[in-house]
Coordinates of C-alpha atoms in Angstrom, one line a residue:
Chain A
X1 CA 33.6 8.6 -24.1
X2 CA 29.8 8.0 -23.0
X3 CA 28.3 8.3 -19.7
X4 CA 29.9 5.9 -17.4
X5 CA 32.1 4.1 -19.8
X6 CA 35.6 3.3 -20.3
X7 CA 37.8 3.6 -23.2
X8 CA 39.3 0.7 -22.8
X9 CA 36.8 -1.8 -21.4
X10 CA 32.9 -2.3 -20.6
X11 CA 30.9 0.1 -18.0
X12 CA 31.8 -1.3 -14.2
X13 CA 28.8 -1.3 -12.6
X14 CA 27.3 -3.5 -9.9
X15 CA 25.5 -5.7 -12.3
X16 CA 28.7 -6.3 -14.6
X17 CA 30.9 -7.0 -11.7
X18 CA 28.4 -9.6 -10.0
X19 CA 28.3 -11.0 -13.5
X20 CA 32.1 -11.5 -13.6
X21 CA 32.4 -12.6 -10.3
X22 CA 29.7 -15.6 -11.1
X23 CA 31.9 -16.1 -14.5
X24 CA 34.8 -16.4 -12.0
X25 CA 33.5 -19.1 -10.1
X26 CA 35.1 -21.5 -13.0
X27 CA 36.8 -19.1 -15.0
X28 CA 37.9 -22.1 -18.0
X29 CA 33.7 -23.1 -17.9
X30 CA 31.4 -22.3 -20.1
X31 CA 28.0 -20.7 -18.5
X32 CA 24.9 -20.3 -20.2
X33 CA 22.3 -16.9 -19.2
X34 CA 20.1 -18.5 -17.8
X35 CA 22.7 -20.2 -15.2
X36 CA 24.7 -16.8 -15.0
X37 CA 21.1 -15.2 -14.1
X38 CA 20.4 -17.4 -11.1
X39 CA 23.9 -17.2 -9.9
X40 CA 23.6 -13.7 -9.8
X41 CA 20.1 -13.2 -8.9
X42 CA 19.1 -10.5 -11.8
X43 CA 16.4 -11.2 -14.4
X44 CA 17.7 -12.5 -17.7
X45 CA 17.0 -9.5 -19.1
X46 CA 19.6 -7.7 -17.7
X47 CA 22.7 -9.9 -17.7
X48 CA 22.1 -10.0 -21.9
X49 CA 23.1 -6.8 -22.0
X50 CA 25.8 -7.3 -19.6
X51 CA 27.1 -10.4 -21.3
X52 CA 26.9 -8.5 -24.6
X53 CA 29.0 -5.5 -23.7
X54 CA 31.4 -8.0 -22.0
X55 CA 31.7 -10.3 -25.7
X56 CA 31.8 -6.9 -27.8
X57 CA 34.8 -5.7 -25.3
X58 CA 36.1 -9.7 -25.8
X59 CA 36.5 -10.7 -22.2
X60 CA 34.1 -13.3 -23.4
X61 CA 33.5 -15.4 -26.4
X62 CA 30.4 -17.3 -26.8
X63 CA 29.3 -20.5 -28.7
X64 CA 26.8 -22.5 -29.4
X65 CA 26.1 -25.9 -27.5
X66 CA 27.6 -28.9 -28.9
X67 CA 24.2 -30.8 -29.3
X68 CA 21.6 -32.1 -31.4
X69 CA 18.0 -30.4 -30.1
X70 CA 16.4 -33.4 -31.3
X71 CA 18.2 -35.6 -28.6
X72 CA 18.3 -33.0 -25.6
X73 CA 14.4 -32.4 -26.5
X74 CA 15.4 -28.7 -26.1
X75 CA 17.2 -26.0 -28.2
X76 CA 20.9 -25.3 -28.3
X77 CA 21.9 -23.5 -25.2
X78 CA 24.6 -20.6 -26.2
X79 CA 27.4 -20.8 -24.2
X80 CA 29.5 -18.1 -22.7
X81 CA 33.0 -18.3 -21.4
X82 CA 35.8 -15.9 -20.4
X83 CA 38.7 -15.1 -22.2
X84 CA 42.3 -15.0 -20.6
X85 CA 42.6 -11.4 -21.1
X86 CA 38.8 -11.0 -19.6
X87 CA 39.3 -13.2 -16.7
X88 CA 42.5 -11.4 -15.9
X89 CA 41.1 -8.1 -16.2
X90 CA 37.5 -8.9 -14.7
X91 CA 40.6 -10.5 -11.2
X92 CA 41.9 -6.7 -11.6
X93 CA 38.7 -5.1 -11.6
X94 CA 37.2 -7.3 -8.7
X95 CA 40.1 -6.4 -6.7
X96 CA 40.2 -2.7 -7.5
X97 CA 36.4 -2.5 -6.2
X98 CA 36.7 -4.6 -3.1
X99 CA 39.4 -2.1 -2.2
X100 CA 37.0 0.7 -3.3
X101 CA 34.4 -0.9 -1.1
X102 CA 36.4 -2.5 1.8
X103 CA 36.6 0.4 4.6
X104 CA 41.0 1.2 5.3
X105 CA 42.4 -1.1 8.1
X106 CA 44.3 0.2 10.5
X107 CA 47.3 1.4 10.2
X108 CA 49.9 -0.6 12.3
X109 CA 51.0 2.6 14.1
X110 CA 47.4 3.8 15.4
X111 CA 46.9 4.1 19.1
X112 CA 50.7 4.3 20.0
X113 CA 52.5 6.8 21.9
X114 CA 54.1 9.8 20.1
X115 CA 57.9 10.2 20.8
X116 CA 56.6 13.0 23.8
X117 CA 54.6 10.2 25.3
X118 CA 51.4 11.9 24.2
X119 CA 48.6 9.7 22.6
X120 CA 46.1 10.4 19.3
Chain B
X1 CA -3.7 -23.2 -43.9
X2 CA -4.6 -24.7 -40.4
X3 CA -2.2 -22.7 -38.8
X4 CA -2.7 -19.8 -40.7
X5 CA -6.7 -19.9 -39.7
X6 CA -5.7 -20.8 -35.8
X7 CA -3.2 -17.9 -36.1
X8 CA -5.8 -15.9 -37.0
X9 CA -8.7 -17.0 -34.8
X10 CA -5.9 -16.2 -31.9
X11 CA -5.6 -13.1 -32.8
X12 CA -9.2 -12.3 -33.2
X13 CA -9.7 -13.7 -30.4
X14 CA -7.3 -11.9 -28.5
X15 CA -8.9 -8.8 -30.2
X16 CA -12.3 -9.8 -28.6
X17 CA -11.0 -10.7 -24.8
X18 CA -9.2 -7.3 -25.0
X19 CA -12.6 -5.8 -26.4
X20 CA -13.9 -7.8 -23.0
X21 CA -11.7 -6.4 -21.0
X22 CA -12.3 -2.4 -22.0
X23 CA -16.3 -2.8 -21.6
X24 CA -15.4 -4.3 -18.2
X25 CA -13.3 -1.5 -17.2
X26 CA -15.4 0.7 -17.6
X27 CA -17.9 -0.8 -15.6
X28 CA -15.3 -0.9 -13.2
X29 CA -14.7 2.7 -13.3
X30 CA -18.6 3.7 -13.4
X31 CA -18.5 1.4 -10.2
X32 CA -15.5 3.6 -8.6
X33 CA -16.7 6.6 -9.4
X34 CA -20.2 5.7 -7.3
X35 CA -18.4 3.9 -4.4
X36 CA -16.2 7.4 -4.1
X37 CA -18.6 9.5 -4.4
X38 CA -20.9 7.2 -1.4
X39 CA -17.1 7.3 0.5
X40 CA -17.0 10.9 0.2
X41 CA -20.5 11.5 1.6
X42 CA -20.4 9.0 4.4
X43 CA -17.2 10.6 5.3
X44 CA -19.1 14.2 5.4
X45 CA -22.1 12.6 7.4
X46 CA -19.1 11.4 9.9
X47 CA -17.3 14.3 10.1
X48 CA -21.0 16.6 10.8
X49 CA -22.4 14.0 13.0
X50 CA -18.9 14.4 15.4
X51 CA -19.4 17.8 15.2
X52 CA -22.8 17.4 16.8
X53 CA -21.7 15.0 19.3
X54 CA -18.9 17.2 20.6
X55 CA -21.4 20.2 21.2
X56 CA -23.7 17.5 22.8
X57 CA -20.8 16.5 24.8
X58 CA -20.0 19.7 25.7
X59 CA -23.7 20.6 27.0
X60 CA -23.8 17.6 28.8
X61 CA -21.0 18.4 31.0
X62 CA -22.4 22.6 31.0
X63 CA -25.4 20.7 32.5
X64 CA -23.5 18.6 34.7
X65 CA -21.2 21.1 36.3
X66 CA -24.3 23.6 36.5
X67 CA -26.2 20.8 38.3
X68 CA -23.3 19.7 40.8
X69 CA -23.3 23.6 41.9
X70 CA -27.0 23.7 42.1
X71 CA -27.1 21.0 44.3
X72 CA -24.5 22.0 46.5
X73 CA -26.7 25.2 46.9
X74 CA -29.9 23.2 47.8
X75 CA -28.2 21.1 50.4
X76 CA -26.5 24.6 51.8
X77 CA -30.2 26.2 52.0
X78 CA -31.7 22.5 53.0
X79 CA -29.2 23.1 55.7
X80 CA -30.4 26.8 56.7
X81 CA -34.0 25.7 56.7
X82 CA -33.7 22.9 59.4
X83 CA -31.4 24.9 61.7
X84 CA -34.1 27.7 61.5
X85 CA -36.9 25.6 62.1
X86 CA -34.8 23.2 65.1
X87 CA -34.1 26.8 66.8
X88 CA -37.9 27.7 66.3
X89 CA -38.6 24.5 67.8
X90 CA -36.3 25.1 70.7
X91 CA -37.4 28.3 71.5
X92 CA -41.0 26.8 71.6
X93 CA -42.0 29.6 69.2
X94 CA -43.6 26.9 66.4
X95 CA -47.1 26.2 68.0
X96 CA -47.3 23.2 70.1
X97 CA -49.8 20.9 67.9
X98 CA -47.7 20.6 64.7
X99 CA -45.5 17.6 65.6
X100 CA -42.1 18.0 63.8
X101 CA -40.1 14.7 64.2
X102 CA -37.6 15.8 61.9
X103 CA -37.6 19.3 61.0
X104 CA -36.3 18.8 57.2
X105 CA -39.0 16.4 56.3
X106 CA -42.5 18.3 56.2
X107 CA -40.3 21.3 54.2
X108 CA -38.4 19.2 51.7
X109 CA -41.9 17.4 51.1
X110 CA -43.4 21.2 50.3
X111 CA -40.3 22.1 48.9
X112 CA -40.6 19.4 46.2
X113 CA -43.5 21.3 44.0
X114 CA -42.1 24.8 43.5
X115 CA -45.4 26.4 42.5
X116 CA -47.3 25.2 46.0
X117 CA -44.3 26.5 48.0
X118 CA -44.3 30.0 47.0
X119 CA -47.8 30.4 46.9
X120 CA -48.7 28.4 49.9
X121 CA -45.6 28.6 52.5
X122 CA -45.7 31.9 54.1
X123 CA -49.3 31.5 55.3
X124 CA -48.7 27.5 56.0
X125 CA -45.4 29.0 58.0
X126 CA -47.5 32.5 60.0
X127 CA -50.0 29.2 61.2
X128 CA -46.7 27.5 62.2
X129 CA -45.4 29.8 63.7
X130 CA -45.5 32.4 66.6
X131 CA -47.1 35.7 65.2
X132 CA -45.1 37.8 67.4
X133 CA -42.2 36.5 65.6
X134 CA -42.4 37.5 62.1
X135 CA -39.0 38.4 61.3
X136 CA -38.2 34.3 61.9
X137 CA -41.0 33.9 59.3
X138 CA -39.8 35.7 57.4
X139 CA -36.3 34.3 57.0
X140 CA -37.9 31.2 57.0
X141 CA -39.8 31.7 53.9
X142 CA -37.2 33.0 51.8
X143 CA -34.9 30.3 52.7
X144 CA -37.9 27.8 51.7
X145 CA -38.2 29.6 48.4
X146 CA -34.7 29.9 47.5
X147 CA -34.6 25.6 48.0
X148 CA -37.7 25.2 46.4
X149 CA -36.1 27.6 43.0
X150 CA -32.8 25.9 43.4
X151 CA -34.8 22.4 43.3
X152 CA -36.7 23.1 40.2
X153 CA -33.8 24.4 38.5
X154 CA -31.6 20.9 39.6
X155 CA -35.0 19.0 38.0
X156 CA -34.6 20.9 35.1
X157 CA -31.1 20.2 34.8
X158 CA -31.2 17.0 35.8
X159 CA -33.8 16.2 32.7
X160 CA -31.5 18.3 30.0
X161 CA -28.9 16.1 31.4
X162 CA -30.7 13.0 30.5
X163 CA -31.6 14.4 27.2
X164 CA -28.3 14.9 26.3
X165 CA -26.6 11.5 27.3
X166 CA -29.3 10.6 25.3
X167 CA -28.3 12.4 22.6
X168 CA -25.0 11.4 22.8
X169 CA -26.0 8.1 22.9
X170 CA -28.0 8.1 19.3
X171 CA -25.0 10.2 18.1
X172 CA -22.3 7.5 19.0
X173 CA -24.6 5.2 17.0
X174 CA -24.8 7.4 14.3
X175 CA -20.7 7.9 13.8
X176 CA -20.3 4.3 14.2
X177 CA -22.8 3.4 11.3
X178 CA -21.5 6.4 9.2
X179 CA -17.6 5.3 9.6
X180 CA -18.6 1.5 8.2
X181 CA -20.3 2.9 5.3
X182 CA -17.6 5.1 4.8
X183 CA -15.2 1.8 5.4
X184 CA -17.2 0.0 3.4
X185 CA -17.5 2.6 0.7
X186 CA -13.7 2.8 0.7
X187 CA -13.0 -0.7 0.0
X188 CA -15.2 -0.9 -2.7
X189 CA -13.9 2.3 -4.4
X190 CA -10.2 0.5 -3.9
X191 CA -11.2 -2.4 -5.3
X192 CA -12.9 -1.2 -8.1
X193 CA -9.7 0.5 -8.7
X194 CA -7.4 -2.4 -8.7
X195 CA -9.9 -4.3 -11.1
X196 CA -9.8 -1.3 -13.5
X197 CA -6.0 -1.2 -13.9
X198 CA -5.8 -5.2 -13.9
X199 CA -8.2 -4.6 -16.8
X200 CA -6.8 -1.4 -18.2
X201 CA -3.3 -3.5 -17.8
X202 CA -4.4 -7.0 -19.5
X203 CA -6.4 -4.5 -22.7
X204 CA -3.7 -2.9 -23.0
X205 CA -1.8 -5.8 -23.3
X206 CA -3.9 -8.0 -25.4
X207 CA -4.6 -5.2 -27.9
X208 CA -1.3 -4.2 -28.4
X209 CA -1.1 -8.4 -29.1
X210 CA -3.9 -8.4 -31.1
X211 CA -2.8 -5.2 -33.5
X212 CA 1.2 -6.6 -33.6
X213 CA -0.3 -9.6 -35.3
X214 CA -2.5 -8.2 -37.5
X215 CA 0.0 -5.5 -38.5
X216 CA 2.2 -8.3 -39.8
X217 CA -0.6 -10.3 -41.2
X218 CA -1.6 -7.3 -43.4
X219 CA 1.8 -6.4 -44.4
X220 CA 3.3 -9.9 -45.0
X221 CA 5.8 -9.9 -42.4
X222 CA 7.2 -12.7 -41.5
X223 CA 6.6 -13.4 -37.7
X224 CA 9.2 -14.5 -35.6
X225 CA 7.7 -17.2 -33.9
X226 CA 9.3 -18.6 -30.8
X227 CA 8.1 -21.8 -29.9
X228 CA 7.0 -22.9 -26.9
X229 CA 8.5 -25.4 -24.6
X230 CA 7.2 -28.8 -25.9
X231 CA 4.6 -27.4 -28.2
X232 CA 6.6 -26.6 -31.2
X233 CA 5.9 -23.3 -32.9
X234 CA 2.7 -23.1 -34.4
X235 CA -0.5 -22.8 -32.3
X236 CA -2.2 -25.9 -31.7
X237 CA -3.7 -28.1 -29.6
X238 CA -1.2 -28.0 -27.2
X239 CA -1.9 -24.0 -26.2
X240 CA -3.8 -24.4 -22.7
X241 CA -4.5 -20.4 -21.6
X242 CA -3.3 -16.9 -22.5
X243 CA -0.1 -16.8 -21.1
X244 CA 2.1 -19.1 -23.2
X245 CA 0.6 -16.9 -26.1
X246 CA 1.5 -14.0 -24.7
X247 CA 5.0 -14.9 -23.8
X248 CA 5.4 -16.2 -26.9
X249 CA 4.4 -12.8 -28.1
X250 CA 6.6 -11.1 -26.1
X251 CA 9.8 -13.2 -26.7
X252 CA 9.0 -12.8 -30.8
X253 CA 8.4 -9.0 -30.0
X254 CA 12.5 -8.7 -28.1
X255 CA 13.6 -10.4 -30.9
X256 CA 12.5 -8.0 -33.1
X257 CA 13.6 -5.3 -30.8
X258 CA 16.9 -5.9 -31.8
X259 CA 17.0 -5.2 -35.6
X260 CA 20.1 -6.5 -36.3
X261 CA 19.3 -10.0 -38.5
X262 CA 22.0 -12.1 -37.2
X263 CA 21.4 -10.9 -33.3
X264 CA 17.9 -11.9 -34.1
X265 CA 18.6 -15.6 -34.9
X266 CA 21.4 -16.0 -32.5
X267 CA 18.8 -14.2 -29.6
X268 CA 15.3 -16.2 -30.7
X269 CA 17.5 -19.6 -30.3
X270 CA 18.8 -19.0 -27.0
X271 CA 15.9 -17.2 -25.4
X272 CA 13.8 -20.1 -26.6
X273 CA 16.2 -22.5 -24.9
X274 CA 16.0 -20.0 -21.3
X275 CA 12.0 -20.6 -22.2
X276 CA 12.4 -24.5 -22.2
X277 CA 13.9 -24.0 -18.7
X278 CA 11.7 -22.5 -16.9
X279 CA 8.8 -23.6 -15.3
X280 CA 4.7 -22.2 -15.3
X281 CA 3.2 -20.4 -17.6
X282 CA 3.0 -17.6 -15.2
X283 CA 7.1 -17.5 -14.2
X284 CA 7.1 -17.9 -18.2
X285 CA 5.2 -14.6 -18.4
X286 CA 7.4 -12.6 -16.1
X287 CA 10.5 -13.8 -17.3
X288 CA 9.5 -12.6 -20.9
X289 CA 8.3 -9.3 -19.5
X290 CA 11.4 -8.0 -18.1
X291 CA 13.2 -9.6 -20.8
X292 CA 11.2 -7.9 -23.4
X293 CA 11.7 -4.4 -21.3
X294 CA 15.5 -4.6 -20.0
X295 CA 17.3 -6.5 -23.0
X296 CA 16.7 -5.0 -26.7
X297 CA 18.1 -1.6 -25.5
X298 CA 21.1 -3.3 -23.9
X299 CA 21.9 -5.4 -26.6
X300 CA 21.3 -2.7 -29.2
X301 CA 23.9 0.0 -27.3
X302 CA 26.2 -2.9 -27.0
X303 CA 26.0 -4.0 -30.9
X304 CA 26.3 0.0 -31.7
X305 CA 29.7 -0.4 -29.7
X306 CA 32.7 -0.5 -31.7
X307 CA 34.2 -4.4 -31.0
X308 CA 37.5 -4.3 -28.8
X309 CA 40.4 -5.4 -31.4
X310 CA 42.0 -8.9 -30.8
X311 CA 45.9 -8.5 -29.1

């Protein structure tokens, strides 16, 4: 296992959850880079990477545009859309780091008297 | 053939603005190293020119204190002289035909030229006065002589004084004319510096351009030639200004960053479609920079990844 990675799924970091949070936004669309890197807010050349790792570990699958170039008067735009088992997982992992993140509420019992009638 | 020769007349003449650009830098970095080297000795003329104007400063208030004490001791012996010469008076012992309307004034006129006074006042005073009395001359006299030193020396003091306000003066001047050429000096060695690096930067740059083309040109390579938005793929007409060139360049160069073939077509495609989306040559430029640094790497760790199996 490499430096910060998991053996059963991509690297966690900031980047990759923002990404999957974006991607989460419509989890059944499809989202091109360019559209995922404004969402986010990271140059394009970071989120390839990203998106990459996250298609190689197949919480994505990617495809090419539907479109002729010639009548868009622009290349094919590859498309990027998450998998059941990545939009699932990317939910879990979301959750897991807002806990992570998200200081511990209160516990219901804090600032009550103890059984002497002595307080915290 | 036509875009084979504009290819080639980009290139060489990317070779010649970078060739431009390392004759101007170092005309920028002659022009540092003199605007330094004039910062660096205004800033020496500053510091030794406030060095003299705190010892002037602290002369001026030597002289100052030395000539408030001085003072004080004229007025005190000023004082002694008419209370001697009122009780003299008084006592009817000055001689009756020297009118004296105000005792001070005849001795602070004779007072005024020290030489006169010590030469002249004791025999001016025995004609004065009674000669029985000569013990009251006496005491007379010396008082007289002690006002007439103690005046000279508050003169004197008084004209070093001015001197040195004077001095002080020129030496304000001075600082102030030193710390703007050292300010000016300053700026002009900064900005000679940010010039060099833009030009360092942009030779750099270019060259590195300039010798990618004409690596592949001499080995046959085939270049991977990202078009530009709405200008097609070859250099034409169409190419307003070194940045679309250089993106271009860049975008080609990612692409083949990545090595593997098929990334390389899928990655040319849609990074040529991000390209068609964004807006001035110069948002162009940065987008392809940070792309060019931040996504081969990425993309190659993530190819070298074994692929999660299907469930």
């Amino acid at each position: 296992m490499g430096r910060g990675t998991r053996s059963d799924g991509p690297r966690m970091t900031l980047q990759t959850l923002a990404v999957l949070q974006a991607m989460l936004q419509d989890p059944a669309g499809a989202h091109y880079g360019l559209e995922i890197s404004k969402a986010v807010g990271f140059p394009t050349g970071t989120i390839y990477p990203i998106l990459a790792r996250l298609e190689r570990a197949r919480w994505v699958s990617s495809d090419w545009e539907n479109v002729d170039p010639s009548d868009e008067g622009r290349p094919r735009r590859r498309l990027y859309m998450l998998t059941g088992e990545g939009a699932a997982t990317a939910r879990t992992e979301l959750r897991k780091s807002r806990l992570l993140l998200t200081p511990a509420a209160p516990h219901p019992a804090d600032g009550l008297p103890y059984p002497d009638g002595t307080r915290a | 053939m036509i875009g084979r020769i504009l290819t080639r007349r980009v290139r060489l003449a990317l070779a010649a603005q970078a060739l431009a650009l390392l004759v101007l830098g170092f005309y920028f970095h002659g022009l540092y190293t003199a605007r330094s080297g004039a910062a660096l000795q205004a800033r020496q003329a500053v510091l030794s020119t406030r060095a003299a104007l705190s010892a002037a400063n602290d002369q001026e208030h030597l002289l100052s204190d030395r000539q408030t004490a001085f003072s004080r001791t004229a007025a005190t012996e000023q004082n002694y002289v008419t209370r001697a010469v009122g009780t003299a008076c008084a006592d009817g012992k000055l001689h009756e035909s020297i009118s004296v309307p105000s005792a001070a004034g005849p001795l602070t006129e004779s007072c005024k030229v020290t030489g006169v006074a010590s030469s002249v006042l004791p025999s001016w005073l025995s004609g004065m006065l009674d000669p029985s009395n000569n013990s009251m001359a006496d005491a007379i006299t010396r008082d007289l002589l002690i006002l007439a030193a103690t005046d000279s020396t508050v003169h004197h003091l008084s004209q070093g004084l001015l001197a040195a306000q004077t001095r002080i003066a020129s030496l304000a001047g001075d600082v102030q004319q030193e710390e703007d050429q050292e300010l000016a000096g300053n700026s002009g060695a900064s900005g000679a510096l940010r010039a060099l690096a833009l030009q360092v930067g942009g030779s750099v740059l270019l060259l590195a351009a300039a010798g990618a083309g004409l690596r592949r040109a001499k080995t046959g390579t085939q270049v991977d030639q990202v078009a530009i938005p709405g200008q097609g793929g070859t250099p034409g007409p169409g190419w307003h200004g070194w940045q679309p060139i250089l993106t271009a360049k860049l975008v080609s160069s990612a692409v083949s960053a990545l090595g593997d073939p098929a990334a390389m077509e899928r990655y040319r495609e849609e990074w040529s479609c991000d390209m068609a989306e964004i807006t001035g040559k110069w948002q162009q430029l940065r987008w392809a920079v940070l792309l060019r640094i931040f996504a081969p790497p990425g993309i190659r760790a993530a190819l070298r990844q074994p692929a999660a199996e299907r469930h």
